[in-house]
XYZ file of C-alpha atoms in Angstrom:
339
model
C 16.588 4.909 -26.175
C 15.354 4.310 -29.810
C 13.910 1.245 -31.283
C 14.759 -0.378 -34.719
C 10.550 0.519 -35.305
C 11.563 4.526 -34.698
C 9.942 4.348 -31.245
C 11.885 6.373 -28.722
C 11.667 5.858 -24.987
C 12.453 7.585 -22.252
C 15.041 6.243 -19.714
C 16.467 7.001 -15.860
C 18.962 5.139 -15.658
C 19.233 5.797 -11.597
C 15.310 4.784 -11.188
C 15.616 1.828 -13.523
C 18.795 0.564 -11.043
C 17.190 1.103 -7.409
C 14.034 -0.411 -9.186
C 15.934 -3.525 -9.444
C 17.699 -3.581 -6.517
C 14.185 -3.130 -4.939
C 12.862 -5.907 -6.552
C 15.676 -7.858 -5.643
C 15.814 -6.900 -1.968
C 11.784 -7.899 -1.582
C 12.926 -11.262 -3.386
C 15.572 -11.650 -0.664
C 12.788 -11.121 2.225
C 10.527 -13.104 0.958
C 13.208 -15.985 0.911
C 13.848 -15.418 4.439
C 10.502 -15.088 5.546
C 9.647 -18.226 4.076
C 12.409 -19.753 5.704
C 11.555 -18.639 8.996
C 9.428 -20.083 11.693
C 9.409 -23.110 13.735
C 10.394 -25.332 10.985
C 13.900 -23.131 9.546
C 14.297 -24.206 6.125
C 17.574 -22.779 4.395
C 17.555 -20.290 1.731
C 18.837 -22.844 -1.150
C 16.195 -25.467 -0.130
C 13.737 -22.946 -0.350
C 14.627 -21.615 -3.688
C 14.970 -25.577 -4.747
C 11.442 -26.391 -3.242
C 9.686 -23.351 -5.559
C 11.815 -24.620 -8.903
C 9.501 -27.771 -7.376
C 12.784 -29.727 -6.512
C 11.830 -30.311 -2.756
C 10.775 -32.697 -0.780
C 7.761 -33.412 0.061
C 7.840 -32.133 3.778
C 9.636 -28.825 2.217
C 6.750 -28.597 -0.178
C 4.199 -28.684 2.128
C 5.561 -26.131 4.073
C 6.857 -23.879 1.679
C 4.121 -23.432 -0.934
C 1.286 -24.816 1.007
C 1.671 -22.804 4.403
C 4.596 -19.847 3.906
C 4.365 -18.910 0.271
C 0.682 -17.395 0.410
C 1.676 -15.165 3.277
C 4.778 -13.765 1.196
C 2.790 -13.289 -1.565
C 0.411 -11.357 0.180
C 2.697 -9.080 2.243
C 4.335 -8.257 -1.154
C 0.972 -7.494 -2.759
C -0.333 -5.649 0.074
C 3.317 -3.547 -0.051
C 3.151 -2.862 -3.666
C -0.764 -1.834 -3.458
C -0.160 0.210 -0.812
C 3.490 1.766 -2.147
C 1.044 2.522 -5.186
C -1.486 3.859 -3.648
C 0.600 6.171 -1.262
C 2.239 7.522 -4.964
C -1.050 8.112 -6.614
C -2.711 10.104 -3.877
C 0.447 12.187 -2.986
C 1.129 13.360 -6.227
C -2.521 14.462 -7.116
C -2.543 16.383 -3.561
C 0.832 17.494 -4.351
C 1.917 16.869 -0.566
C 3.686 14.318 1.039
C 1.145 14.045 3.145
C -1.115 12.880 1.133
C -1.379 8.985 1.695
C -4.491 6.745 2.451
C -3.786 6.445 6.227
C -3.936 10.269 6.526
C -6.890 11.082 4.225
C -9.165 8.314 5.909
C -9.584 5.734 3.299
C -7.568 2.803 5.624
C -10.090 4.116 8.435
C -12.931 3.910 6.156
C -12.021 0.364 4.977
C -11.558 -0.527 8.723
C -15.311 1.126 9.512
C -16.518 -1.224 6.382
C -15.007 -4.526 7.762
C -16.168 -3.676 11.675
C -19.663 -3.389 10.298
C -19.361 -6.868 8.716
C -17.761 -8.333 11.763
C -19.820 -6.885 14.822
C -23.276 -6.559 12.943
C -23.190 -9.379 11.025
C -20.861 -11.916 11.960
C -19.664 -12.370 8.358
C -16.867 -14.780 7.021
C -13.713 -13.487 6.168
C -15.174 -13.157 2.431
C -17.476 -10.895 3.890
C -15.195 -8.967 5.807
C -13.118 -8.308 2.271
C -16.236 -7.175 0.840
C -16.896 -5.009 3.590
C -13.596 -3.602 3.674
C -13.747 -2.493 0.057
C -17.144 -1.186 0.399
C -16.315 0.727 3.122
C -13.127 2.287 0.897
C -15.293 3.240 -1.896
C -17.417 5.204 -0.022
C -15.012 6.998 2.248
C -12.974 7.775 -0.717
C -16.212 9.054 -2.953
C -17.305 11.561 0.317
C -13.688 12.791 0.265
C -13.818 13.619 -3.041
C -17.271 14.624 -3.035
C -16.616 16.921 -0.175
C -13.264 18.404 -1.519
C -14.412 19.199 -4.827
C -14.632 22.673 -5.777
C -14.139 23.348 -9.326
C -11.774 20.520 -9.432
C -9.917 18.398 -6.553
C -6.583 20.461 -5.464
C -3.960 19.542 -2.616
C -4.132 20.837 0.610
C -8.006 20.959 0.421
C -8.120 17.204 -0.047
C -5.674 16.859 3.113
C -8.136 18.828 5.108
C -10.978 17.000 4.419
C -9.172 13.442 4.331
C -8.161 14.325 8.329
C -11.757 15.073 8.995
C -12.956 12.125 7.203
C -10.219 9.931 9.023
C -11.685 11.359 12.274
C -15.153 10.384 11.867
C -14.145 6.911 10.510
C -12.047 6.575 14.034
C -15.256 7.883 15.661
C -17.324 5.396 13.825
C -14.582 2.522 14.386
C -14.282 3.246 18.273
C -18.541 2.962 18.429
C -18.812 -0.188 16.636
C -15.673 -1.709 18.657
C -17.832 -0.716 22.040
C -21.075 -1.961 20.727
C -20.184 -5.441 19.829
C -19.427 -8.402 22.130
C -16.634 -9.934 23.492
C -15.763 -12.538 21.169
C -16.538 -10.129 17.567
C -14.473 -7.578 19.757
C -11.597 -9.394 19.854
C -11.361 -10.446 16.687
C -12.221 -7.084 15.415
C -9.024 -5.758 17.064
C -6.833 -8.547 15.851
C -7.844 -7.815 12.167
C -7.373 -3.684 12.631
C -3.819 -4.358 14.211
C -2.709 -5.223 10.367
C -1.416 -8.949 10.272
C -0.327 -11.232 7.633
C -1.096 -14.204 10.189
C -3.337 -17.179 8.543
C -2.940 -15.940 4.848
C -3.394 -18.261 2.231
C -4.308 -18.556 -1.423
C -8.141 -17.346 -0.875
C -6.589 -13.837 -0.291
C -3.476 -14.185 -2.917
C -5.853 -14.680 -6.107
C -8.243 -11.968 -5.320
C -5.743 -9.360 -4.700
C -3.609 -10.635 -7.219
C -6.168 -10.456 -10.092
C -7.394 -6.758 -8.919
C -3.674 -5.501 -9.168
C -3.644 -7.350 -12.715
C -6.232 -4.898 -13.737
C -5.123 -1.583 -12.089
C -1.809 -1.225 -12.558
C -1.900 -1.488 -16.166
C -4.644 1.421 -16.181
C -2.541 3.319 -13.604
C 0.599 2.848 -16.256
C -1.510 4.415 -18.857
C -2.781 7.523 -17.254
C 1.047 7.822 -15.540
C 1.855 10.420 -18.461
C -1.152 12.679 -18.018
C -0.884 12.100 -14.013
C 3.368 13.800 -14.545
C 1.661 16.235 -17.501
C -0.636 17.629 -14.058
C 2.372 18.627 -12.045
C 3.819 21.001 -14.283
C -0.191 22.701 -13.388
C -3.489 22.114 -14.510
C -3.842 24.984 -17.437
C -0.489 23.554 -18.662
C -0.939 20.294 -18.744
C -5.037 21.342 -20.338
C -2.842 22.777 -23.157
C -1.117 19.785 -23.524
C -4.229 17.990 -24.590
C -4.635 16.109 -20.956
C -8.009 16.185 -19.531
C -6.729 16.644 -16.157
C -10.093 16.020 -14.085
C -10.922 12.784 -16.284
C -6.975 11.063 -15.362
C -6.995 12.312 -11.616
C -10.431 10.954 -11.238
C -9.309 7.571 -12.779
C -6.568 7.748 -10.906
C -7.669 8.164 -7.717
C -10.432 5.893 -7.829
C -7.768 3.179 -8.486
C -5.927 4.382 -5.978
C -8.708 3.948 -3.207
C -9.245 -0.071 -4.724
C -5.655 -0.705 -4.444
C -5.893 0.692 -0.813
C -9.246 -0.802 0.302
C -7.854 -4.200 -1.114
C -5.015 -3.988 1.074
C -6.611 -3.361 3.907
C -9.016 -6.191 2.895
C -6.717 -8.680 2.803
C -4.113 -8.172 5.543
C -5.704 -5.151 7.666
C -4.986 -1.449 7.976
C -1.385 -1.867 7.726
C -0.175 1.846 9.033
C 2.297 3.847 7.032
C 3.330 2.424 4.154
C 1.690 4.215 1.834
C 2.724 7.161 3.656
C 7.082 6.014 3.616
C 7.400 3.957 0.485
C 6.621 6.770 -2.091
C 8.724 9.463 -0.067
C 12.107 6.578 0.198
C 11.357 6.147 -3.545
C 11.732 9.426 -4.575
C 14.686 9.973 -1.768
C 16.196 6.821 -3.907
C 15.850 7.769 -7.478
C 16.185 12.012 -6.886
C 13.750 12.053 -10.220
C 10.708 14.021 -10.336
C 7.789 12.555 -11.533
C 5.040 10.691 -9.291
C 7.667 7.701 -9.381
C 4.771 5.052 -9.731
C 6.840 1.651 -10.334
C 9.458 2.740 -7.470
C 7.135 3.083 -4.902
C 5.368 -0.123 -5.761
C 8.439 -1.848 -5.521
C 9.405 -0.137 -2.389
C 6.165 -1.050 -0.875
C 6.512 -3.964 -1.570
C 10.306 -4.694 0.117
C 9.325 -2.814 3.040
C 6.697 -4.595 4.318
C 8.040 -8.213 3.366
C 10.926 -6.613 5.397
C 8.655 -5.421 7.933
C 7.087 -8.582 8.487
C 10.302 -10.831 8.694
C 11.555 -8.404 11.044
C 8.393 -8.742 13.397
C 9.063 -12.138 13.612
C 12.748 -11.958 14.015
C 13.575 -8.899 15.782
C 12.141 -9.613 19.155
C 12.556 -13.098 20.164
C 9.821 -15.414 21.098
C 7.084 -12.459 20.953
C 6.237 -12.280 17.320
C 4.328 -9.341 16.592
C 1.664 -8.205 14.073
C 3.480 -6.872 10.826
C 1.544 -3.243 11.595
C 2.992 -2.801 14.938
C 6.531 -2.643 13.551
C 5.168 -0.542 10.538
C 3.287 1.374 12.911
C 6.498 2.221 14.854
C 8.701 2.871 12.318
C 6.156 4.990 9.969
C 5.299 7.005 12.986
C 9.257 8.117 13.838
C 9.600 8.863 9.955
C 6.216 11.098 10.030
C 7.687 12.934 12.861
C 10.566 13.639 10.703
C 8.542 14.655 7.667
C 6.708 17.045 9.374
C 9.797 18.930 10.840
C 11.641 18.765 7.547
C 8.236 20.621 6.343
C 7.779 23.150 8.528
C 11.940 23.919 8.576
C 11.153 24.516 4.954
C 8.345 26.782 4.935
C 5.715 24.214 3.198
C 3.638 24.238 6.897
């Protein structure tokens, strides 16, 4: 496509659809999940109520105690869908995602250590939980690094890094008492329960800043795949962009898990259905946000939905439904000779 200017741009038709139609399938969710709950509000009064058309009762329950969940769960999605693109394409394997290199474990480790040592606040535990990120994802790449950061060597250390985190994660759990315990394990279940607008603006604002800065390295990141000398000739600095890259990968992931938990497998899923979805190569950055996004609004609406009167925490159903699909990714791997 050409501008009037001379500009020229680029454009899949096929990606630019299912991005829309992802977009407005997370809209849909987030309708529904607002309108779900003890208090069912229908879909038109709830699109009414955010034009600011409700009533008063409607607005109270719709912006004031439904809305900030929603907006989390599609934040936390779209971080995460992000994130999960970002790290597999600089590993170059589908395996590559936060919640198998560590960094949702180390996040997890950073928040325990605020909640059993300290007692913190939940502002704390955010903190913590990004602290923790940084510096699980700074020994992975510190420990993977020879001459450079390549794929299956940043796998291999991610799993050992994910196992001490566990390790780390299982101590802390048995060292604190009963009360810290329990609310330890009710934060690393992954739960949208009791969001609001304290965790909406902080997330909100990060992903602000990141995603334009992932958007501009997105060329050199697709220059890397066609190899590292090539894409060197090409004038990319390919250390410098997967560096950048990464490291905003590992905030997008740590503030995730900051604000609604380690929510299992979506980084893992989203960018895999995305590419399934648009068949283009290419790390397929704004699909897999938006898929991120739709699943786990999906996710959530379907944990409280699905099963009755026992609603369940948003990562038990992503936890279920990310481990059946890893299961399948592995043996569609090994059937084709990649492990």
């Amino acid at each position: 496509m050409r501008t009037p200017g001379g500009l020229s741009l680029r454009l899949d038709v096929r990606a630019l659809l299912v991005v829309v139609l992802l977009l407005a399938a997370a809209l849909t969710a987030g309708v529904a999940l607002i309108g779900t709950g003890d208090a069912k509000i229908p879909a038109a009064d709830v699109i009414r109520t955010l034009t600011g058309h409700g009533s008063a009762y409607q607005d109270f329950i719709v912006n004031e105690l439904r809305l900030p969940r929603v907006l989390v769960g599609l934040l936390v999605g779209a971080s995460l869908g992000l994130g999960g693109a970002l790290f597999q394409t600089v590993s170059r394997n589908p395996l590559g995602s936060p919640d198998v290199l560590g960094l949702s474990q180390g996040s997890t480790a950073g928040a325990l250590v605020v909640i059993v040592l300290m007692s913190g606040s939940a502002v704390q535990v955010t903190v913590g939980a990004l602290v923790g990120g940084l510096v699980t994802g700074l020994a992975i790449h510190l420990l993977a690094w020879k001459q450079g950061v390549h794929g299956y060597r940043l796998v291999l250390v991610g799993i050992g890094v994910s196992a001490v985190a566990t390790a780390v994660n299982g101590y802390l759990l048995t060292k604190a008492d009963l009360v810290d315990a329990a609310r330890a394990v009710v934060w690393m279940t992954g739960s949208l329960d009791g969001r609001d607008w304290d965790q909406v603006w902080p997330l909100a604002g990060l992903c602000a800043v990141l995603v334009p800065l992932v958007s501009a390295g997105a060329r050199g990141l697709r220059m890397t795949e066609m190899g590292d000398d090539v894409a060197g000739a090409l004038g990319v600095r390919v250390q410098r962009v997967r560096l950048v890259l990464m490291v905003c990968a590992v905030l997008l992931t740590a503030a995730a898990t900051a604000a609604a938990g380690p929510v299992s497998f979506v980084a893992l899923t989203a960018p895999q259905l995305a590419r399934r979805l648009t068949r283009s190569p290419g790390p397929n950055l704004l699909p897999s946000l938006c898929m991120g996004a739709a699943l786990l609004v999906t996710a959530d609406w379907a944990a409280q939905r699905v099963f009755g009167a026992d609603q369940l925490p948003v990562g038990v159903v992503t936890g279920v439904l990310g481990g059946v699909y890893l299961l399948w990714l592995l043996v569609t791997e090994r059937r084709a000779g990649r492990i």
